[in-house]
mmCIF file of C-alpha atoms in Angstrom:
data_model
loop_
_atom_site.group_PDB
_atom_site.id
_atom_site.type_symbol
_atom_site.label_atom_id
_atom_site.label_comp_id
_atom_site.label_asym_id
_atom_site.label_seq_id
_atom_site.Cartn_x
_atom_site.Cartn_y
_atom_site.Cartn_z
ATOM 1 C CA UNK U 1 14.336 130.222 33.208
ATOM 2 C CA UNK U 2 17.301 129.121 35.338
ATOM 3 C CA UNK U 3 16.219 131.393 38.185
ATOM 4 C CA UNK U 4 12.693 129.969 37.972
ATOM 5 C CA UNK U 5 14.011 126.398 38.182
ATOM 6 C CA UNK U 6 16.192 127.337 41.155
ATOM 7 C CA UNK U 7 13.171 128.767 42.940
ATOM 8 C CA UNK U 8 11.156 125.587 42.251
ATOM 9 C CA UNK U 9 14.052 123.433 43.496
ATOM 10 C CA UNK U 10 14.473 125.620 46.563
ATOM 11 C CA UNK U 11 10.776 125.318 47.431
ATOM 12 C CA UNK U 12 10.885 121.547 47.012
ATOM 13 C CA UNK U 13 13.823 121.287 49.399
ATOM 14 C CA UNK U 14 12.023 123.485 51.894
ATOM 15 C CA UNK U 15 8.896 121.302 51.650
ATOM 16 C CA UNK U 16 10.978 118.134 52.185
ATOM 17 C CA UNK U 17 12.670 119.671 55.225
ATOM 18 C CA UNK U 18 9.294 120.679 56.624
ATOM 19 C CA UNK U 19 7.865 117.191 56.057
ATOM 20 C CA UNK U 20 10.911 115.629 57.743
ATOM 21 C CA UNK U 21 10.597 118.047 60.673
ATOM 22 C CA UNK U 22 6.927 117.178 61.149
ATOM 23 C CA UNK U 23 7.690 113.478 60.749
ATOM 24 C CA UNK U 24 10.299 113.326 63.511
ATOM 25 C CA UNK U 25 7.793 114.785 65.970
ATOM 26 C CA UNK U 26 6.022 111.408 65.966
ATOM 27 C CA UNK U 27 9.077 109.639 67.381
ATOM 28 C CA UNK U 28 8.876 110.478 71.062
ATOM 29 C CA UNK U 29 10.805 108.402 73.608
ATOM 30 C CA UNK U 30 8.699 107.936 76.729
ATOM 31 C CA UNK U 31 9.389 110.209 79.675
ATOM 32 C CA UNK U 32 7.942 108.377 82.649
ATOM 33 C CA UNK U 33 6.229 110.247 85.457
ATOM 34 C CA UNK U 34 6.493 108.010 88.505
ATOM 35 C CA UNK U 35 4.920 109.045 91.814
ATOM 36 C CA UNK U 36 6.932 110.802 94.502
ATOM 37 C CA UNK U 37 7.761 108.134 97.066
ATOM 38 C CA UNK U 38 9.964 110.076 99.446
ATOM 39 C CA UNK U 39 11.057 113.666 98.956
ATOM 40 C CA UNK U 40 14.338 115.131 100.119
ATOM 41 C CA UNK U 41 13.978 117.280 103.248
ATOM 42 C CA UNK U 42 16.436 120.154 103.247
ATOM 43 C CA UNK U 43 16.277 123.842 104.215
ATOM 44 C CA UNK U 44 13.983 125.880 101.957
ATOM 45 C CA UNK U 45 16.802 127.894 100.368
ATOM 46 C CA UNK U 46 18.731 124.716 99.533
ATOM 47 C CA UNK U 47 15.610 123.094 98.106
ATOM 48 C CA UNK U 48 14.946 126.152 95.940
ATOM 49 C CA UNK U 49 18.386 125.765 94.319
ATOM 50 C CA UNK U 50 17.912 122.023 93.780
ATOM 51 C CA UNK U 51 14.447 122.522 92.271
ATOM 52 C CA UNK U 52 15.683 125.183 89.868
ATOM 53 C CA UNK U 53 18.878 123.476 88.751
ATOM 54 C CA UNK U 54 18.437 119.743 89.356
ATOM 55 C CA UNK U 55 14.830 118.582 89.599
ATOM 56 C CA UNK U 56 14.010 118.513 85.878
ATOM 57 C CA UNK U 57 16.454 115.632 85.322
ATOM 58 C CA UNK U 58 16.878 114.263 88.854
ATOM 59 C CA UNK U 59 13.326 113.919 90.190
ATOM 60 C CA UNK U 60 9.839 112.782 89.234
ATOM 61 C CA UNK U 61 8.818 116.436 89.028
ATOM 62 C CA UNK U 62 10.063 117.170 85.519
ATOM 63 C CA UNK U 63 8.746 120.464 84.165
ATOM 64 C CA UNK U 64 9.281 120.580 80.397
ATOM 65 C CA UNK U 65 9.278 123.940 78.648
ATOM 66 C CA UNK U 66 7.503 124.292 75.304
ATOM 67 C CA UNK U 67 10.787 124.112 73.398
ATOM 68 C CA UNK U 68 11.735 120.912 75.254
ATOM 69 C CA UNK U 69 8.740 119.260 73.612
ATOM 70 C CA UNK U 70 10.040 119.751 70.076
ATOM 71 C CA UNK U 71 12.198 117.066 68.457
ATOM 72 C CA UNK U 72 15.134 116.692 68.156
ATOM 73 C CA UNK U 73 15.515 118.696 71.414
ATOM 74 C CA UNK U 74 12.938 116.382 73.008
ATOM 75 C CA UNK U 75 15.134 113.352 72.316
ATOM 76 C CA UNK U 76 18.073 114.958 74.118
ATOM 77 C CA UNK U 77 15.895 115.980 77.068
ATOM 78 C CA UNK U 78 14.408 112.478 77.361
ATOM 79 C CA UNK U 79 17.888 110.958 77.413
ATOM 80 C CA UNK U 80 19.076 113.463 80.054
ATOM 81 C CA UNK U 81 16.082 112.657 82.278
ATOM 82 C CA UNK U 82 16.461 108.879 81.917
ATOM 83 C CA UNK U 83 20.177 108.907 82.776
ATOM 84 C CA UNK U 84 19.777 111.603 85.418
ATOM 85 C CA UNK U 85 17.157 109.699 87.420
ATOM 86 C CA UNK U 86 19.138 106.463 87.179
ATOM 87 C CA UNK U 87 22.002 108.125 89.034
ATOM 88 C CA UNK U 88 20.089 110.390 91.415
ATOM 89 C CA UNK U 89 16.374 110.813 92.047
ATOM 90 C CA UNK U 90 15.334 113.323 94.691
ATOM 91 C CA UNK U 91 11.746 112.013 94.532
ATOM 92 C CA UNK U 92 12.842 108.588 95.818
ATOM 93 C CA UNK U 93 15.167 109.962 98.473
ATOM 94 C CA UNK U 94 13.586 108.088 101.385
ATOM 95 C CA UNK U 95 14.581 104.758 99.839
ATOM 96 C CA UNK U 96 18.244 105.508 100.577
ATOM 97 C CA UNK U 97 19.756 104.999 104.051
ATOM 98 C CA UNK U 98 21.088 108.171 105.682
ATOM 99 C CA UNK U 99 24.796 107.494 104.909
ATOM 100 C CA UNK U 100 23.921 106.900 101.234
ATOM 101 C CA UNK U 101 21.905 110.131 101.151
ATOM 102 C CA UNK U 102 24.887 112.102 102.459
ATOM 103 C CA UNK U 103 27.200 110.377 99.985
ATOM 104 C CA UNK U 104 24.865 111.195 97.079
ATOM 105 C CA UNK U 105 24.708 114.849 98.119
ATOM 106 C CA UNK U 106 28.497 114.984 98.433
ATOM 107 C CA UNK U 107 28.880 113.417 94.986
ATOM 108 C CA UNK U 108 26.343 115.832 93.493
ATOM 109 C CA UNK U 109 28.052 118.852 95.040
ATOM 110 C CA UNK U 110 31.444 117.576 93.882
ATOM 111 C CA UNK U 111 30.212 117.465 90.284
ATOM 112 C CA UNK U 112 28.687 120.936 90.631
ATOM 113 C CA UNK U 113 31.906 122.294 92.129
ATOM 114 C CA UNK U 114 33.905 120.827 89.208
ATOM 115 C CA UNK U 115 31.555 122.490 86.719
ATOM 116 C CA UNK U 116 30.262 119.178 85.369
ATOM 117 C CA UNK U 117 26.696 119.831 86.534
ATOM 118 C CA UNK U 118 24.287 121.136 85.405
ATOM 119 C CA UNK U 119 25.189 119.968 81.901
ATOM 120 C CA UNK U 120 26.271 122.846 79.691
ATOM 121 C CA UNK U 121 23.898 121.694 76.941
ATOM 122 C CA UNK U 122 21.043 121.980 79.456
ATOM 123 C CA UNK U 123 22.135 125.391 80.721
ATOM 124 C CA UNK U 124 22.224 126.692 77.151
ATOM 125 C CA UNK U 125 18.442 126.384 76.818
ATOM 126 C CA UNK U 126 17.677 126.733 80.535
ATOM 127 C CA UNK U 127 19.816 129.660 81.749
ATOM 128 C CA UNK U 128 17.811 129.806 84.982
ATOM 129 C CA UNK U 129 19.459 126.516 85.979
ATOM 130 C CA UNK U 130 22.943 128.020 85.996
ATOM 131 C CA UNK U 131 24.333 128.132 89.514
ATOM 132 C CA UNK U 132 25.771 131.352 90.857
ATOM 133 C CA UNK U 133 28.719 131.518 93.231
ATOM 134 C CA UNK U 134 26.210 132.259 95.992
ATOM 135 C CA UNK U 135 24.247 129.097 95.107
ATOM 136 C CA UNK U 136 27.393 126.958 95.143
ATOM 137 C CA UNK U 137 28.506 128.351 98.496
ATOM 138 C CA UNK U 138 25.048 127.713 99.923
ATOM 139 C CA UNK U 139 25.170 124.061 98.808
ATOM 140 C CA UNK U 140 28.722 123.685 100.086
ATOM 141 C CA UNK U 141 27.771 125.034 103.505
ATOM 142 C CA UNK U 142 24.824 122.646 103.746
ATOM 143 C CA UNK U 143 26.706 119.538 102.567
ATOM 144 C CA UNK U 144 29.592 120.352 104.902
ATOM 145 C CA UNK U 145 27.146 120.572 107.813
ATOM 146 C CA UNK U 146 26.217 116.923 107.204
ATOM 147 C CA UNK U 147 29.769 115.716 107.731
ATOM 148 C CA UNK U 148 30.430 113.796 110.940
ATOM 149 C CA UNK U 149 32.133 115.980 113.509
ATOM 150 C CA UNK U 150 35.805 115.129 113.577
ATOM 151 C CA UNK U 151 36.931 114.099 117.046
ATOM 152 C CA UNK U 152 39.036 111.361 118.607
ATOM 153 C CA UNK U 153 37.340 108.030 117.908
ATOM 154 C CA UNK U 154 38.531 105.062 119.939
ATOM 155 C CA UNK U 155 36.595 102.638 117.729
ATOM 156 C CA UNK U 156 38.495 103.786 114.646
ATOM 157 C CA UNK U 157 41.796 103.590 116.475
ATOM 158 C CA UNK U 158 40.976 100.075 117.711
ATOM 159 C CA UNK U 159 39.972 98.957 114.201
ATOM 160 C CA UNK U 160 43.221 100.315 112.808
ATOM 161 C CA UNK U 161 45.356 98.626 115.475
ATOM 162 C CA UNK U 162 43.595 95.307 114.967
ATOM 163 C CA UNK U 163 44.012 95.528 111.221
ATOM 164 C CA UNK U 164 47.656 96.503 111.519
ATOM 165 C CA UNK U 165 48.414 93.474 113.643
ATOM 166 C CA UNK U 166 46.660 91.018 111.379
ATOM 167 C CA UNK U 167 48.470 89.203 108.611
ATOM 168 C CA UNK U 168 46.153 89.624 105.663
ATOM 169 C CA UNK U 169 46.154 90.174 101.960
ATOM 170 C CA UNK U 170 46.937 93.850 102.311
ATOM 171 C CA UNK U 171 50.325 93.092 103.883
ATOM 172 C CA UNK U 172 51.341 90.205 101.671
ATOM 173 C CA UNK U 173 51.406 89.730 97.925
ATOM 174 C CA UNK U 174 48.719 87.190 97.017
ATOM 175 C CA UNK U 175 49.701 84.224 94.882
ATOM 176 C CA UNK U 176 48.503 84.317 91.294
ATOM 177 C CA UNK U 177 45.860 81.735 92.124
ATOM 178 C CA UNK U 178 44.415 83.791 94.995
ATOM 179 C CA UNK U 179 44.406 87.263 93.401
ATOM 180 C CA UNK U 180 40.827 88.568 93.706
ATOM 181 C CA UNK U 181 38.995 89.440 90.497
ATOM 182 C CA UNK U 182 36.152 91.855 89.894
ATOM 183 C CA UNK U 183 33.051 90.494 88.085
ATOM 184 C CA UNK U 184 34.301 92.086 84.847
ATOM 185 C CA UNK U 185 37.590 90.144 85.032
ATOM 186 C CA UNK U 186 39.885 92.908 86.310
ATOM 187 C CA UNK U 187 42.279 91.613 88.947
ATOM 188 C CA UNK U 188 43.504 93.270 92.122
ATOM 189 C CA UNK U 189 46.909 94.872 91.447
ATOM 190 C CA UNK U 190 49.095 94.608 94.569
ATOM 191 C CA UNK U 191 51.940 96.582 92.994
ATOM 192 C CA UNK U 192 50.045 99.848 93.463
ATOM 193 C CA UNK U 193 51.872 100.181 96.807
ATOM 194 C CA UNK U 194 55.067 100.885 94.844
ATOM 195 C CA UNK U 195 53.471 103.579 92.684
ATOM 196 C CA UNK U 196 53.676 107.326 93.210
ATOM 197 C CA UNK U 197 50.746 109.316 94.589
ATOM 198 C CA UNK U 198 49.439 111.815 92.047
ATOM 199 C CA UNK U 199 46.541 113.330 93.986
ATOM 200 C CA UNK U 200 44.423 113.069 97.112
ATOM 201 C CA UNK U 201 40.854 113.667 98.174
ATOM 202 C CA UNK U 202 38.934 113.938 101.425
ATOM 203 C CA UNK U 203 35.418 112.590 101.787
ATOM 204 C CA UNK U 204 34.139 114.848 104.530
ATOM 205 C CA UNK U 205 30.736 113.183 104.226
ATOM 206 C CA UNK U 206 31.967 109.847 105.586
ATOM 207 C CA UNK U 207 35.224 110.605 107.398
ATOM 208 C CA UNK U 208 37.644 108.922 105.002
ATOM 209 C CA UNK U 209 40.916 109.977 103.400
ATOM 210 C CA UNK U 210 41.860 108.939 99.880
ATOM 211 C CA UNK U 211 45.077 108.926 97.894
ATOM 212 C CA UNK U 212 45.214 108.331 94.149
ATOM 213 C CA UNK U 213 48.293 106.427 92.999
ATOM 214 C CA UNK U 214 49.396 106.149 89.383
ATOM 215 C CA UNK U 215 51.514 103.632 87.538
ATOM 216 C CA UNK U 216 54.568 104.800 85.559
ATOM 217 C CA UNK U 217 52.465 105.638 82.493
ATOM 218 C CA UNK U 218 50.064 107.736 84.580
ATOM 219 C CA UNK U 219 52.885 109.574 86.358
ATOM 220 C CA UNK U 220 54.613 110.354 83.048
ATOM 221 C CA UNK U 221 51.344 111.648 81.578
ATOM 222 C CA UNK U 222 50.771 113.820 84.659
ATOM 223 C CA UNK U 223 54.290 115.283 84.474
ATOM 224 C CA UNK U 224 53.878 116.079 80.771
ATOM 225 C CA UNK U 225 50.310 117.340 81.329
ATOM 226 C CA UNK U 226 48.982 114.873 78.768
ATOM 227 C CA UNK U 227 45.955 113.697 80.687
ATOM 228 C CA UNK U 228 43.095 114.635 78.391
ATOM 229 C CA UNK U 229 42.917 111.976 77.223
ATOM 230 C CA UNK U 230 45.024 109.803 79.478
ATOM 231 C CA UNK U 231 47.206 107.456 77.407
ATOM 232 C CA UNK U 232 46.389 103.769 77.040
ATOM 233 C CA UNK U 233 48.122 101.754 79.746
ATOM 234 C CA UNK U 234 47.290 104.309 82.455
ATOM 235 C CA UNK U 235 46.224 102.756 85.757
ATOM 236 C CA UNK U 236 44.877 104.893 88.601
ATOM 237 C CA UNK U 237 44.408 103.357 92.051
ATOM 238 C CA UNK U 238 42.328 105.254 94.605
ATOM 239 C CA UNK U 239 42.846 103.933 98.134
ATOM 240 C CA UNK U 240 40.552 104.891 101.022
ATOM 241 C CA UNK U 241 41.264 104.729 104.750
ATOM 242 C CA UNK U 242 39.401 105.793 107.850
ATOM 243 C CA UNK U 243 40.328 109.302 108.923
ATOM 244 C CA UNK U 244 41.671 109.364 112.486
ATOM 245 C CA UNK U 245 42.085 112.534 114.520
ATOM 246 C CA UNK U 246 44.002 112.549 117.799
ATOM 247 C CA UNK U 247 43.471 114.713 120.879
ATOM 248 C CA UNK U 248 45.830 117.369 119.445
ATOM 249 C CA UNK U 249 43.833 117.613 116.235
ATOM 250 C CA UNK U 250 46.376 115.770 114.081
ATOM 251 C CA UNK U 251 44.778 113.811 111.218
ATOM 252 C CA UNK U 252 46.192 110.476 110.028
ATOM 253 C CA UNK U 253 45.015 107.491 108.041
ATOM 254 C CA UNK U 254 43.386 104.643 109.928
ATOM 255 C CA UNK U 255 42.025 101.268 108.844
ATOM 256 C CA UNK U 256 41.999 100.379 105.153
ATOM 257 C CA UNK U 257 38.513 100.653 103.604
ATOM 258 C CA UNK U 258 38.766 99.931 99.881
ATOM 259 C CA UNK U 259 40.716 100.354 96.671
ATOM 260 C CA UNK U 260 39.340 101.357 93.276
ATOM 261 C CA UNK U 261 41.088 100.998 89.918
ATOM 262 C CA UNK U 262 40.622 102.801 86.621
ATOM 263 C CA UNK U 263 42.497 101.166 83.736
ATOM 264 C CA UNK U 264 42.736 102.940 80.366
ATOM 265 C CA UNK U 265 42.494 100.797 77.253
ATOM 266 C CA UNK U 266 40.496 102.545 74.557
ATOM 267 C CA UNK U 267 39.984 99.341 72.538
ATOM 268 C CA UNK U 268 39.488 96.715 75.229
ATOM 269 C CA UNK U 269 37.126 98.921 77.237
ATOM 270 C CA UNK U 270 35.527 100.778 74.325
ATOM 271 C CA UNK U 271 32.029 99.926 75.581
ATOM 272 C CA UNK U 272 32.767 101.591 78.952
ATOM 273 C CA UNK U 273 34.191 104.874 77.661
ATOM 274 C CA UNK U 274 37.718 103.470 77.270
ATOM 275 C CA UNK U 275 38.116 102.692 80.968
ATOM 276 C CA UNK U 276 37.954 99.488 82.953
ATOM 277 C CA UNK U 277 36.724 99.826 86.521
ATOM 278 C CA UNK U 278 37.177 97.602 89.571
ATOM 279 C CA UNK U 279 36.715 97.981 93.318
ATOM 280 C CA UNK U 280 37.826 95.780 96.208
ATOM 281 C CA UNK U 281 36.410 96.236 99.700
ATOM 282 C CA UNK U 282 37.907 95.723 103.164
ATOM 283 C CA UNK U 283 41.211 93.998 103.923
ATOM 284 C CA UNK U 284 39.659 90.823 102.510
ATOM 285 C CA UNK U 285 39.608 92.548 99.097
ATOM 286 C CA UNK U 286 36.050 91.512 98.389
ATOM 287 C CA UNK U 287 35.152 92.390 94.759
ATOM 288 C CA UNK U 288 32.401 94.988 94.425
ATOM 289 C CA UNK U 289 29.384 94.130 92.297
ATOM 290 C CA UNK U 290 27.518 90.910 91.630
ATOM 291 C CA UNK U 291 27.890 91.014 87.840
ATOM 292 C CA UNK U 292 29.955 92.911 85.276
ATOM 293 C CA UNK U 293 27.031 95.318 85.008
ATOM 294 C CA UNK U 294 28.332 97.103 88.120
ATOM 295 C CA UNK U 295 30.422 99.229 85.728
ATOM 296 C CA UNK U 296 27.222 101.010 84.650
ATOM 297 C CA UNK U 297 27.192 102.600 88.092
ATOM 298 C CA UNK U 298 30.787 103.752 87.589
ATOM 299 C CA UNK U 299 30.038 105.188 84.164
ATOM 300 C CA UNK U 300 26.978 107.101 85.383
ATOM 301 C CA UNK U 301 29.066 108.686 88.120
ATOM 302 C CA UNK U 302 31.897 109.673 85.783
ATOM 303 C CA UNK U 303 29.781 110.629 82.759
ATOM 304 C CA UNK U 304 29.592 114.340 83.669
ATOM 305 C CA UNK U 305 33.405 114.427 83.325
ATOM 306 C CA UNK U 306 33.314 113.397 79.657
ATOM 307 C CA UNK U 307 35.226 116.569 78.755
ATOM 308 C CA UNK U 308 38.023 115.450 81.095
ATOM 309 C CA UNK U 309 38.300 111.859 79.809
ATOM 310 C CA UNK U 310 35.812 110.766 82.498
ATOM 311 C CA UNK U 311 38.343 111.345 85.292
ATOM 312 C CA UNK U 312 37.717 113.455 88.400
ATOM 313 C CA UNK U 313 41.362 113.373 89.487
ATOM 314 C CA UNK U 314 43.375 116.563 88.981
ATOM 315 C CA UNK U 315 47.053 115.522 89.257
ATOM 316 C CA UNK U 316 49.211 117.503 91.650
ATOM 317 C CA UNK U 317 52.295 119.111 90.180
ATOM 318 C CA UNK U 318 55.097 116.613 89.771
#
């Protein structure tokens, strides 16, 4: 009798699970299929890699497999496509000016090189999207070919000399009343110039050099290798300058371009993944973004690094 009741109970549970499974199929977030307004034009072998590994989430040419159509997998796929196209859409490539196109490709390759893209959850069900070492080298070779040829540039030298001679906010500490603020309320932090550098990057797509400085908390975390997650109170400042090359091939920093801050406060910035972002452009320290919503752009860029506390920076040994 007990075994019979168990069988009846087991069948009822199975029926309920089946009903629930069928029921969730009716909740289907919309996956829009906009027209192609301007495709990316790259060599055929490069395009083949992008189509196989990127287009499903980063173009208007999404090709869903049969198992992508089944909820709850469908919900995950729809979310990937929505967020993917917001950050990069190869089907609307012509809408971007050439420098922005190169920057987007550099950013995309950087995330691929770091292993953040394609998403591991996507690769699990779409193994054909996984990039081989050959694929990565092919993309690297192409993106590198887009970089401006490094040579002596009198315009950059002149800009640097003019900036150096000027008395501006980069050479003096602004008064509290004149400290620029980003639209989200984060202020320019002039003290970064007294911090220690913890890493550096080179943007070969736009000829700039960048150094990442860290405050005392960031430096201590880097020394102790406690950066995943970074502790609250961490402030990272990424400063960009023109890259100048002289006739002997020596590379130095030129005119100041911008400074970006990442401030860790898991409670205050909980809605933006625990980080507060701010960017100030040119020696005038003009705040980037018209509203506080500019941080959505920052989050989309850093989202693939969620397994590394949303930080691209790999601290150098201290």
